[in-house]
Coordinates of C-alpha atoms and ligand atoms in Angstrom, one line a residue:
X1 CA 123.6 224.8 -60.3
X2 CA 120.9 223.1 -58.2
X3 CA 117.3 224.3 -58.3
X4 CA 117.5 225.1 -54.6
X5 CA 121.1 226.3 -54.5
X6 CA 121.8 228.1 -51.2
X7 CA 118.3 228.0 -49.9
X8 CA 117.9 227.4 -46.2
X9 CA 115.1 224.9 -45.6
X10 CA 113.5 223.0 -42.7
X11 CA 111.7 219.7 -43.2
X12 CA 109.7 218.3 -40.3
X13 CA 109.2 214.5 -39.9
X14 CA 112.6 214.2 -41.6
X15 CA 113.6 211.0 -39.9
X16 CA 111.2 209.0 -42.0
X17 CA 109.1 208.4 -45.1
X18 CA 108.1 211.3 -47.4
X19 CA 110.1 214.0 -45.5
X20 CA 113.3 211.9 -45.5
X21 CA 113.1 211.4 -49.3
X22 CA 112.4 215.1 -49.7
X23 CA 115.5 216.0 -47.6
X24 CA 117.6 213.9 -50.0
X25 CA 116.1 215.7 -53.0
X26 CA 116.6 219.1 -51.4
X27 CA 120.3 218.3 -50.7
X28 CA 120.8 217.2 -54.3
X29 CA 119.4 220.5 -55.5
X30 CA 121.8 222.5 -53.4
X31 CA 119.7 223.4 -50.3
X32 CA 120.8 223.4 -46.7
X33 CA 118.3 221.3 -44.9
X34 CA 117.3 221.4 -41.2
X35 CA 116.1 217.9 -40.4
X36 CA 113.4 218.3 -37.7
X37 CA 111.9 215.3 -35.9
X38 CA 111.3 214.0 -32.4
X39 CA 113.3 210.8 -33.3
X40 CA 116.8 212.1 -32.6
X41 CA 118.5 208.8 -33.5
X42 CA 116.7 208.6 -36.8
X43 CA 117.8 212.2 -37.5
X44 CA 121.4 211.4 -36.9
X45 CA 121.2 208.4 -39.3
X46 CA 119.6 210.7 -42.0
X47 CA 122.2 213.4 -41.4
X48 CA 125.0 210.9 -41.7
X49 CA 123.6 209.6 -44.9
X50 CA 122.9 213.0 -46.5
X51 CA 126.0 214.7 -45.4
X52 CA 127.2 218.2 -44.4
X53 CA 124.4 220.2 -46.1
X54 CA 122.0 218.9 -43.4
X55 CA 121.7 219.7 -39.7
X56 CA 119.6 217.8 -37.2
X57 CA 116.9 219.7 -35.2
X58 CA 115.6 217.2 -32.6
X59 CA 112.2 218.6 -31.8
X60 CA 108.8 217.6 -30.5
X61 CA 106.4 219.6 -32.7
X62 CA 103.7 219.5 -30.1
X63 CA 105.9 221.4 -27.6
X64 CA 106.0 225.2 -28.3
X65 CA 109.3 225.8 -26.5
X66 CA 110.9 223.0 -28.4
X67 CA 109.7 224.3 -31.8
X68 CA 110.7 227.9 -30.9
X69 CA 114.2 226.7 -30.0
X70 CA 114.6 224.8 -33.2
X71 CA 113.7 227.8 -35.4
X72 CA 115.9 230.0 -33.2
X73 CA 118.8 227.7 -33.9
X74 CA 118.2 228.3 -37.7
X75 CA 117.9 232.0 -37.1
X76 CA 121.2 232.1 -35.2
X77 CA 123.0 230.0 -37.8
X78 CA 121.7 231.4 -41.0
X79 CA 119.5 234.4 -40.2
X80 CA 116.9 233.3 -42.8
X81 CA 114.5 230.5 -43.8
X82 CA 113.6 230.0 -47.5
X83 CA 111.4 227.0 -47.2
X84 CA 109.5 225.1 -44.5
X85 CA 108.0 221.7 -45.5
X86 CA 105.9 220.2 -42.7
X87 CA 105.5 216.5 -42.8
X88 CA 105.6 215.4 -39.1
X89 CA 102.3 213.6 -38.4
X90 CA 100.8 210.6 -36.8
X91 CA 98.0 208.3 -38.0
X92 CA 96.7 206.1 -35.1
X93 CA 95.5 203.2 -37.2
X94 CA 93.6 200.8 -35.0
X95 CA 92.6 203.5 -32.6
X96 CA 91.2 206.2 -34.9
X97 CA 87.5 205.7 -35.5
X98 CA 84.2 207.3 -36.6
X99 CA 83.2 210.2 -34.4
X100 CA 80.6 208.4 -32.3
X101 CA 83.1 205.7 -31.4
X102 CA 86.2 207.9 -31.2
X103 CA 88.2 208.1 -27.9
X104 CA 88.8 211.7 -27.1
X105 CA 92.3 211.0 -26.1
X106 CA 93.0 209.6 -29.6
X107 CA 91.5 212.8 -31.1
X108 CA 93.8 214.9 -28.9
X109 CA 96.9 212.9 -29.6
X110 CA 96.3 213.1 -33.3
X111 CA 95.5 216.9 -33.3
X112 CA 98.5 217.6 -31.0
X113 CA 100.9 216.6 -33.8
X114 CA 99.0 217.0 -37.0
X115 CA 97.2 220.3 -36.4
X116 CA 98.9 222.0 -33.4
X117 CA 102.4 220.8 -34.5
X118 CA 101.9 222.2 -38.0
X119 CA 100.6 225.5 -36.6
X120 CA 103.6 225.9 -34.3
X121 CA 106.1 225.2 -37.1
X122 CA 104.3 227.6 -39.4
X123 CA 104.2 230.2 -36.6
X124 CA 107.9 230.2 -35.9
X125 CA 108.9 229.5 -39.5
X126 CA 106.8 232.3 -40.9
X127 CA 108.2 234.7 -38.2
X128 CA 111.7 233.9 -39.3
X129 CA 110.8 234.4 -43.0
X130 CA 109.1 237.7 -42.3
X131 CA 112.0 239.0 -40.1
X132 CA 114.6 238.0 -42.8
X133 CA 112.6 239.8 -45.4
X134 CA 113.3 237.4 -48.3
X135 CA 109.9 235.8 -48.6
X136 CA 109.7 232.1 -48.6
X137 CA 107.7 228.9 -49.4
X138 CA 105.7 227.0 -46.8
X139 CA 104.6 223.5 -47.9
X140 CA 102.3 221.5 -45.7
X141 CA 101.6 217.8 -46.3
X142 CA 97.8 217.5 -46.7
X143 CA 95.9 214.3 -47.5
X144 CA 93.0 213.2 -49.7
X145 CA 91.5 211.8 -46.5
X146 CA 90.7 215.4 -45.5
X147 CA 88.7 215.9 -48.7
X148 CA 87.2 212.6 -49.9
X149 CA 85.7 209.3 -49.0
X150 CA 89.3 207.9 -48.6
X151 CA 89.2 209.3 -45.0
X152 CA 86.1 207.3 -44.0
X153 CA 86.6 205.6 -40.6
X154 CA 89.5 207.8 -39.5
X155 CA 87.7 210.9 -38.2
X156 CA 90.6 212.3 -36.2
X157 CA 93.4 211.9 -38.8
X158 CA 91.3 212.9 -41.8
X159 CA 89.8 216.0 -40.2
X160 CA 93.3 217.0 -38.8
X161 CA 94.6 216.9 -42.4
X162 CA 91.7 219.0 -43.5
X163 CA 92.7 221.6 -40.8
X164 CA 96.2 221.6 -42.3
X165 CA 94.9 222.3 -45.8
X166 CA 92.6 225.0 -44.4
X167 CA 95.5 226.7 -42.5
X168 CA 97.6 226.5 -45.7
X169 CA 95.0 228.4 -47.7
X170 CA 94.3 231.1 -45.1
X171 CA 98.0 231.6 -44.5
X172 CA 98.4 232.1 -48.2
X173 CA 96.0 235.0 -48.1
X174 CA 97.8 236.8 -45.3
X175 CA 101.4 236.0 -45.8
X176 CA 101.5 236.9 -49.6
X177 CA 102.2 240.5 -48.5
X178 CA 105.6 239.2 -47.1
X179 CA 106.4 237.3 -50.3
X180 CA 105.6 234.0 -48.5
X181 CA 103.8 231.4 -50.6
X182 CA 101.9 228.6 -48.9
X183 CA 100.8 225.4 -50.6
X184 CA 99.8 221.8 -49.7
X185 CA 101.0 218.6 -51.3
X186 CA 98.2 216.0 -51.3
X187 CA 99.7 212.5 -51.6
X188 CA 98.0 209.3 -52.4
X189 CA 98.7 206.3 -50.2
X190 CA 102.5 206.2 -49.9
X191 CA 104.4 203.2 -48.5
X192 CA 106.1 204.5 -45.3
X193 CA 106.0 203.5 -41.6
X194 CA 102.8 205.6 -41.3
X195 CA 100.9 203.3 -43.7
X196 CA 102.8 200.0 -43.0
X197 CA 99.9 198.4 -41.1
X198 CA 97.6 199.0 -44.0
X199 CA 100.0 198.2 -46.8
X200 CA 101.0 195.0 -45.2
X201 CA 97.4 193.9 -44.7
X202 CA 96.5 191.3 -47.3
X203 CA 92.9 192.4 -47.3
X204 CA 93.4 196.2 -47.3
X205 CA 96.3 196.4 -49.7
X206 CA 94.5 195.2 -52.9
X207 CA 91.6 197.5 -52.0
X208 CA 93.9 200.5 -51.7
X209 CA 95.8 199.7 -54.9
X210 CA 92.4 199.5 -56.7
X211 CA 91.4 202.9 -55.3
X212 CA 94.3 204.5 -57.2
X213 CA 93.4 204.7 -60.9
X214 CA 97.1 204.6 -61.7
X215 CA 97.2 201.1 -60.4
X216 CA 99.7 201.1 -57.6
X217 CA 100.5 202.6 -54.3
X218 CA 103.0 205.5 -54.1
X219 CA 106.6 205.7 -52.9
X220 CA 108.2 208.6 -51.1
X221 CA 110.2 209.3 -54.2
X222 CA 107.0 210.0 -56.1
X223 CA 106.6 213.2 -54.1
X224 CA 110.1 214.7 -54.3
X225 CA 109.6 216.4 -57.6
X226 CA 106.6 218.4 -56.5
X227 CA 108.3 219.4 -53.2
X228 CA 111.4 220.7 -55.1
X229 CA 109.1 222.6 -57.5
X230 CA 107.2 224.2 -54.6
X231 CA 110.4 225.0 -52.7
X232 CA 112.0 226.6 -55.7
X233 CA 111.4 229.9 -57.5
X234 CA 109.9 227.9 -60.4
X235 CA 106.6 228.0 -58.5
X236 CA 106.8 231.7 -57.7
X237 CA 103.2 232.3 -58.9
X238 CA 101.7 229.4 -56.9
X239 CA 100.1 230.0 -53.5
X240 CA 97.1 228.8 -51.7
X241 CA 96.9 225.7 -53.7
X242 CA 96.6 222.0 -53.2
X243 CA 98.9 220.0 -55.4
X244 CA 97.6 216.4 -55.8
X245 CA 100.2 213.8 -56.5
X246 CA 98.0 210.9 -55.5
X247 CA 97.8 208.3 -58.2
X248 CA 94.3 209.6 -59.0
X249 CA 92.7 208.5 -55.7
X250 CA 90.9 211.8 -55.3
X251 CA 89.0 211.5 -58.6
X252 CA 87.0 208.6 -57.2
Ligands
NAD1 N1 102.1 207.9 -46.2 C1 100.9 208.3 -46.8 O1 100.2 207.4 -47.4 C2 100.5 209.7 -46.7 C3 99.3 210.0 -47.4 C4 98.8 211.3 -47.3 C5 99.5 212.2 -46.5 N2 100.6 211.9 -45.8 C6 101.2 212.9 -45.0 O2 102.6 213.0 -45.3 C7 103.3 213.3 -44.2 C8 104.5 212.3 -44.0 O3 104.0 211.1 -43.8 P1 104.9 209.7 -43.8 O4 104.0 208.7 -44.4 O5 106.2 210.0 -44.4 O6 105.0 209.5 -42.2 P2 106.1 208.7 -41.4 O7 105.4 208.0 -40.3 O8 107.0 207.9 -42.2 O9 106.9 209.9 -40.8 C9 106.4 210.8 -39.9 C10 107.5 211.4 -39.0 O10 106.9 212.3 -38.1 C11 107.6 212.3 -36.9 N3 106.8 212.8 -35.8 C12 105.7 212.2 -35.3 N4 105.3 212.9 -34.2 C13 106.2 213.9 -34.1 C14 106.3 215.0 -33.1 N5 105.5 215.1 -32.1 N6 107.4 215.8 -33.3 C15 108.3 215.7 -34.3 N7 108.2 214.7 -35.2 C16 107.2 213.8 -35.1 C17 107.9 210.8 -36.8 O11 109.0 210.6 -35.9 C18 108.3 210.4 -38.2 O12 109.7 210.5 -38.4 C19 102.3 213.3 -43.0 O13 101.9 214.7 -42.8 C20 101.2 212.5 -43.5 O14 100.0 212.9 -42.9 C21 101.1 210.6 -45.9

């Protein structure tokens, strides 16, 4: 029996990277997985690979009507939601900058996905959990950039991730009465399309590797264990916490 047997879950950003790997792990543990992303073709490819325990939810997380419709689809199909894992995000490397140089449009575009998008998914996800009355687990992808020097130079992205971690903690305070737990996973620098420009850069890569005491960059698979744990009942006493799986980058 899987650790997530029969749980109805939604993972955002599931066409790529960390969320895609988590979707595979959730399926292996017996969950039904709603794959939510704005990249519809990417979702179809992931759904074809992971099989019938997944269902695609093509959605733009910045668009409230689109998010509401996705969670309504889950409500109609299953009447419940046991876990929401929000990963959809953008990092506008090359455009993001220190505050005094930052283009307001870059700030807005970053916040639309990373902050508003997470809020909207939590809003409609939490409503479904509350209405179903079975509690649930909300997991939001945070980042050390919202907490440490590793965010220097990227004031839009880093502060947007701080907003996600702040929302997670205040949600934990108010949603516990419904049996809903809210936690953040804080990854190190993980090789995905989001970080490709940095990880492929021959100057940046060795600096980033050296910033992780564990001596290497992360892979999406490095984060699947913590996600399964937080989605499962094994973590039933955990809420309002940040779970660092970051190769030690935050201790610097
Ligand atoms: N990769 C890292 O090093 C790293 C480190 C710390 C935190 N994180 C966080 O982990 C999460 C996943 O990151 P990743 O590296 O897997 O990213 P990724 O770029 O591989 O995947 C992000 C996904 O989000 C989707 N997306 C973007 N905008 C969207 C929108 N408006 N609506 C719906 N979907 C949208 C993209 O289509 C993509 O599939 C993010 O929240 C990121 O901030 C990543």
